Amino acid sequence: MIATVLWERELHQRGGASAFVVGPDCVVLHERHTRLVCLERADGAVRWDVPLGTWPRGIVLAGTACWCCRKRRT
C-alpha cells in the first residue's frame, strides 16, 4: 500500500509513546505529557487542546464525544 503524507505535526515527545485515535474528520492524541489535542484530519489544524495529565490508558471517540481513561496510579 502506498500512502501520501497530507500534513505533519511535531509531537514534542517520542512518536511511539503517544496514544491516539483517528475519527472521521479528526485525529485526537496525547502530547507534551499533559495535553489532549484534537487535530483536523484535512490539514492538521488544532480543533481543541485541553489539559489531561498523565498518559491515558485509552482514548475513544463516540459521535461528538471524546472519552479518555487515565492510567491508575499506584
mmCIF file of N, CA and C in Angstrom:
data_model
loop_
_atom_site.group_PDB
_atom_site.id
_atom_site.type_symbol
_atom_site.label_atom_id
_atom_site.label_comp_id
_atom_site.label_asym_id
_atom_site.label_seq_id
_atom_site.Cartn_x
_atom_site.Cartn_y
_atom_site.Cartn_z
ATOM 1 N N MET A 1 0.841 -1.178 0.000
ATOM 2 C CA MET A 1 0.000 0.000 0.000
ATOM 3 C C MET A 1 0.888 1.245 0.000
ATOM 4 N N ILE A 2 0.588 2.164 -0.847
ATOM 5 C CA ILE A 2 1.332 3.418 -0.933
ATOM 6 C C ILE A 2 0.482 4.509 -0.291
ATOM 7 N N ALA A 3 1.106 5.304 0.569
ATOM 8 C CA ALA A 3 0.394 6.380 1.263
ATOM 9 C C ALA A 3 0.977 7.730 0.866
ATOM 10 N N THR A 4 0.154 8.746 0.942
ATOM 11 C CA THR A 4 0.576 10.109 0.680
ATOM 12 C C THR A 4 0.493 10.903 1.979
ATOM 13 N N VAL A 5 1.568 11.572 2.355
ATOM 14 C CA VAL A 5 1.578 12.404 3.558
ATOM 15 C C VAL A 5 0.837 13.702 3.244
ATOM 16 N N LEU A 6 -0.235 13.979 4.004
ATOM 17 C CA LEU A 6 -1.015 15.198 3.789
ATOM 18 C C LEU A 6 -0.525 16.354 4.645
ATOM 19 N N TRP A 7 -0.039 16.049 5.859
ATOM 20 C CA TRP A 7 0.493 17.061 6.766
ATOM 21 C C TRP A 7 1.300 16.365 7.850
ATOM 22 N N GLU A 8 2.121 17.137 8.561
ATOM 23 C CA GLU A 8 2.937 16.620 9.660
ATOM 24 C C GLU A 8 2.804 17.546 10.850
ATOM 25 N N ARG A 9 3.039 16.995 12.047
ATOM 26 C CA ARG A 9 2.991 17.803 13.276
ATOM 27 C C ARG A 9 4.022 17.267 14.254
ATOM 28 N N GLU A 10 4.801 18.155 14.841
ATOM 29 C CA GLU A 10 5.759 17.772 15.866
ATOM 30 C C GLU A 10 5.004 17.507 17.164
ATOM 31 N N LEU A 11 5.264 16.347 17.800
ATOM 32 C CA LEU A 11 4.523 15.957 18.999
ATOM 33 C C LEU A 11 5.186 16.355 20.304
ATOM 34 N N HIS A 12 6.373 16.867 20.284
ATOM 35 C CA HIS A 12 7.083 17.259 21.499
ATOM 36 C C HIS A 12 7.390 16.067 22.397
ATOM 37 N N GLN A 13 7.453 14.874 21.829
ATOM 38 C CA GLN A 13 7.819 13.668 22.567
ATOM 39 C C GLN A 13 8.102 12.571 21.553
ATOM 40 N N ARG A 14 8.610 11.442 22.022
ATOM 41 C CA ARG A 14 8.897 10.325 21.122
ATOM 42 C C ARG A 14 7.611 9.811 20.493
ATOM 43 N N GLY A 15 7.663 9.497 19.226
ATOM 44 C CA GLY A 15 6.475 9.094 18.490
ATOM 45 C C GLY A 15 5.783 7.849 18.984
ATOM 46 N N GLY A 16 6.515 6.827 19.382
ATOM 47 C CA GLY A 16 5.903 5.574 19.798
ATOM 48 C C GLY A 16 5.168 5.650 21.111
ATOM 49 N N ALA A 17 5.398 6.678 21.899
ATOM 50 C CA ALA A 17 4.816 6.757 23.240
ATOM 51 C C ALA A 17 3.455 7.443 23.265
ATOM 52 N N SER A 18 3.017 8.022 22.175
ATOM 53 C CA SER A 18 1.792 8.812 22.175
ATOM 54 C C SER A 18 0.559 7.956 21.913
ATOM 55 N N ALA A 19 -0.488 8.140 22.735
ATOM 56 C CA ALA A 19 -1.775 7.493 22.497
ATOM 57 C C ALA A 19 -2.546 8.354 21.506
ATOM 58 N N PHE A 20 -3.238 7.713 20.544
ATOM 59 C CA PHE A 20 -4.011 8.492 19.579
ATOM 60 C C PHE A 20 -5.169 7.665 19.040
ATOM 61 N N VAL A 21 -6.151 8.348 18.465
ATOM 62 C CA VAL A 21 -7.273 7.708 17.794
ATOM 63 C C VAL A 21 -7.647 8.579 16.592
ATOM 64 N N VAL A 22 -8.044 7.926 15.493
ATOM 65 C CA VAL A 22 -8.420 8.634 14.266
ATOM 66 C C VAL A 22 -9.927 8.524 14.082
ATOM 67 N N GLY A 23 -10.586 9.668 13.927
ATOM 68 C CA GLY A 23 -12.019 9.708 13.683
ATOM 69 C C GLY A 23 -12.305 10.073 12.241
ATOM 70 N N PRO A 24 -13.582 10.213 11.881
ATOM 71 C CA PRO A 24 -13.944 10.524 10.502
ATOM 72 C C PRO A 24 -13.374 11.852 9.998
ATOM 73 N N ASP A 25 -13.247 12.844 10.897
ATOM 74 C CA ASP A 25 -12.762 14.157 10.467
ATOM 75 C C ASP A 25 -11.697 14.738 11.390
ATOM 76 N N CYS A 26 -11.172 13.911 12.313
ATOM 77 C CA CYS A 26 -10.183 14.431 13.261
ATOM 78 C C CYS A 26 -9.228 13.338 13.740
ATOM 79 N N VAL A 27 -8.140 13.781 14.341
ATOM 80 C CA VAL A 27 -7.174 12.899 15.000
ATOM 81 C C VAL A 27 -7.012 13.443 16.415
ATOM 82 N N VAL A 28 -7.235 12.592 17.428
ATOM 83 C CA VAL A 28 -7.084 13.006 18.822
ATOM 84 C C VAL A 28 -5.858 12.306 19.374
ATOM 85 N N LEU A 29 -4.969 13.073 20.017
ATOM 86 C CA LEU A 29 -3.750 12.474 20.543
ATOM 87 C C LEU A 29 -3.311 13.136 21.834
ATOM 88 N N HIS A 30 -2.518 12.382 22.583
ATOM 89 C CA HIS A 30 -1.954 12.871 23.846
ATOM 90 C C HIS A 30 -0.556 13.359 23.530
ATOM 91 N N GLU A 31 -0.264 14.603 23.863
ATOM 92 C CA GLU A 31 1.065 15.140 23.589
ATOM 93 C C GLU A 31 1.554 16.018 24.724
ATOM 94 N N ARG A 32 2.838 16.290 24.721
ATOM 95 C CA ARG A 32 3.506 17.110 25.728
ATOM 96 C C ARG A 32 3.277 16.584 27.137
ATOM 97 N N HIS A 33 3.009 15.304 27.258
ATOM 98 C CA HIS A 33 2.846 14.615 28.539
ATOM 99 C C HIS A 33 1.657 15.093 29.357
ATOM 100 N N THR A 34 0.986 16.160 29.000
ATOM 101 C CA THR A 34 -0.100 16.686 29.831
ATOM 102 C C THR A 34 -1.312 17.163 29.047
ATOM 103 N N ARG A 35 -1.301 17.105 27.731
ATOM 104 C CA ARG A 35 -2.365 17.696 26.919
ATOM 105 C C ARG A 35 -3.042 16.647 26.046
ATOM 106 N N LEU A 36 -4.361 16.801 25.856
ATOM 107 C CA LEU A 36 -5.103 16.025 24.881
ATOM 108 C C LEU A 36 -5.475 16.999 23.773
ATOM 109 N N VAL A 37 -5.098 16.680 22.536
ATOM 110 C CA VAL A 37 -5.238 17.609 21.416
ATOM 111 C C VAL A 37 -6.050 16.956 20.306
ATOM 112 N N CYS A 38 -6.978 17.716 19.725
ATOM 113 C CA CYS A 38 -7.758 17.255 18.580
ATOM 114 C C CYS A 38 -7.319 18.061 17.358
ATOM 115 N N LEU A 39 -6.926 17.352 16.309
ATOM 116 C CA LEU A 39 -6.461 17.987 15.073
ATOM 117 C C LEU A 39 -7.431 17.684 13.937
ATOM 118 N N GLU A 40 -7.609 18.642 13.047
ATOM 119 C CA GLU A 40 -8.409 18.428 11.840
ATOM 120 C C GLU A 40 -7.689 17.422 10.948
ATOM 121 N N ARG A 41 -8.400 16.406 10.476
ATOM 122 C CA ARG A 41 -7.763 15.411 9.603
ATOM 123 C C ARG A 41 -7.307 16.008 8.284
ATOM 124 N N ALA A 42 -8.038 16.970 7.772
ATOM 125 C CA ALA A 42 -7.729 17.527 6.454
ATOM 126 C C ALA A 42 -6.407 18.278 6.405
ATOM 127 N N ASP A 43 -6.117 19.068 7.464
ATOM 128 C CA ASP A 43 -4.927 19.923 7.386
ATOM 129 C C ASP A 43 -4.072 19.955 8.654
ATOM 130 N N GLY A 44 -4.470 19.240 9.709
ATOM 131 C CA GLY A 44 -3.681 19.204 10.941
ATOM 132 C C GLY A 44 -3.877 20.397 11.853
ATOM 133 N N ALA A 45 -4.825 21.285 11.534
ATOM 134 C CA ALA A 45 -5.088 22.449 12.386
ATOM 135 C C ALA A 45 -5.658 21.997 13.728
ATOM 136 N N VAL A 46 -5.321 22.714 14.794
ATOM 137 C CA VAL A 46 -5.799 22.367 16.132
ATOM 138 C C VAL A 46 -7.275 22.738 16.263
ATOM 139 N N ARG A 47 -8.104 21.760 16.574
ATOM 140 C CA ARG A 47 -9.531 21.985 16.827
ATOM 141 C C ARG A 47 -9.745 22.340 18.299
ATOM 142 N N TRP A 48 -9.113 21.575 19.194
ATOM 143 C CA TRP A 48 -9.113 21.900 20.623
ATOM 144 C C TRP A 48 -7.890 21.297 21.283
ATOM 145 N N ASP A 49 -7.547 21.851 22.458
ATOM 146 C CA ASP A 49 -6.348 21.461 23.207
ATOM 147 C C ASP A 49 -6.694 21.634 24.688
ATOM 148 N N VAL A 50 -6.752 20.531 25.440
ATOM 149 C CA VAL A 50 -7.165 20.588 26.849
ATOM 150 C C VAL A 50 -6.144 19.888 27.739
ATOM 151 N N PRO A 51 -6.023 20.327 29.009
ATOM 152 C CA PRO A 51 -5.128 19.639 29.940
ATOM 153 C C PRO A 51 -5.695 18.269 30.294
ATOM 154 N N LEU A 52 -4.822 17.267 30.415
ATOM 155 C CA LEU A 52 -5.281 15.915 30.738
ATOM 156 C C LEU A 52 -4.515 15.320 31.906
ATOM 157 N N GLY A 53 -3.219 15.483 31.926
ATOM 158 C CA GLY A 53 -2.416 14.858 32.977
ATOM 159 C C GLY A 53 -1.585 13.726 32.414
ATOM 160 N N THR A 54 -1.429 12.683 33.191
ATOM 161 C CA THR A 54 -0.535 11.585 32.822
ATOM 162 C C THR A 54 -1.034 10.804 31.613
ATOM 163 N N TRP A 55 -0.219 9.871 31.162
ATOM 164 C CA TRP A 55 -0.521 9.071 29.966
ATOM 165 C C TRP A 55 -1.885 8.407 30.060
ATOM 166 N N PRO A 56 -2.721 8.536 29.042
ATOM 167 C CA PRO A 56 -4.026 7.867 29.082
ATOM 168 C C PRO A 56 -3.893 6.378 28.788
ATOM 169 N N ARG A 57 -4.756 5.592 29.390
ATOM 170 C CA ARG A 57 -4.827 4.154 29.101
ATOM 171 C C ARG A 57 -5.467 3.950 27.733
ATOM 172 N N GLY A 58 -6.439 4.803 27.417
ATOM 173 C CA GLY A 58 -7.099 4.697 26.126
ATOM 174 C C GLY A 58 -7.898 5.943 25.806
ATOM 175 N N ILE A 59 -8.122 6.170 24.515
ATOM 176 C CA ILE A 59 -8.922 7.293 24.029
ATOM 177 C C ILE A 59 -9.986 6.714 23.106
ATOM 178 N N VAL A 60 -11.246 7.144 23.280
ATOM 179 C CA VAL A 60 -12.350 6.648 22.458
ATOM 180 C C VAL A 60 -13.130 7.834 21.915
ATOM 181 N N LEU A 61 -13.421 7.814 20.622
ATOM 182 C CA LEU A 61 -14.308 8.801 20.011
ATOM 183 C C LEU A 61 -15.657 8.134 19.803
ATOM 184 N N ALA A 62 -16.738 8.791 20.261
ATOM 185 C CA ALA A 62 -18.095 8.266 20.102
ATOM 186 C C ALA A 62 -18.993 9.423 19.675
ATOM 187 N N GLY A 63 -19.293 9.500 18.399
ATOM 188 C CA GLY A 63 -20.067 10.629 17.893
ATOM 189 C C GLY A 63 -19.277 11.915 18.057
ATOM 190 N N THR A 64 -19.846 12.862 18.791
ATOM 191 C CA THR A 64 -19.146 14.125 19.029
ATOM 192 C C THR A 64 -18.403 14.140 20.361
ATOM 193 N N ALA A 65 -18.441 13.026 21.098
ATOM 194 C CA ALA A 65 -17.778 12.951 22.411
ATOM 195 C C ALA A 65 -16.415 12.272 22.302
ATOM 196 N N CYS A 66 -15.511 12.689 23.167
ATOM 197 C CA CYS A 66 -14.191 12.065 23.276
ATOM 198 C C CYS A 66 -14.034 11.599 24.719
ATOM 199 N N TRP A 67 -13.844 10.298 24.917
ATOM 200 C CA TRP A 67 -13.684 9.708 26.246
ATOM 201 C C TRP A 67 -12.243 9.285 26.425
ATOM 202 N N CYS A 68 -11.709 9.544 27.603
ATOM 203 C CA CYS A 68 -10.317 9.205 27.879
ATOM 204 C C CYS A 68 -10.224 8.543 29.249
ATOM 205 N N CYS A 69 -9.569 7.393 29.314
ATOM 206 C CA CYS A 69 -9.358 6.682 30.582
ATOM 207 C C CYS A 69 -7.929 6.921 31.036
ATOM 208 N N ARG A 70 -7.787 7.470 32.226
ATOM 209 C CA ARG A 70 -6.450 7.681 32.773
ATOM 210 C C ARG A 70 -5.899 6.380 33.327
ATOM 211 N N LYS A 71 -4.587 6.269 33.325
ATOM 212 C CA LYS A 71 -3.944 5.131 33.968
ATOM 213 C C LYS A 71 -4.111 5.265 35.468
ATOM 214 N N ARG A 72 -4.321 4.139 36.114
ATOM 215 C CA ARG A 72 -4.473 4.150 37.566
ATOM 216 C C ARG A 72 -3.123 4.357 38.224
ATOM 217 N N ARG A 73 -3.082 5.244 39.177
ATOM 218 C CA ARG A 73 -1.841 5.485 39.919
ATOM 219 C C ARG A 73 -1.782 4.526 41.095
ATOM 220 N N THR A 74 -0.594 3.981 41.334
ATOM 221 C CA THR A 74 -0.453 3.056 42.458
ATOM 222 C C THR A 74 0.281 3.701 43.597
#
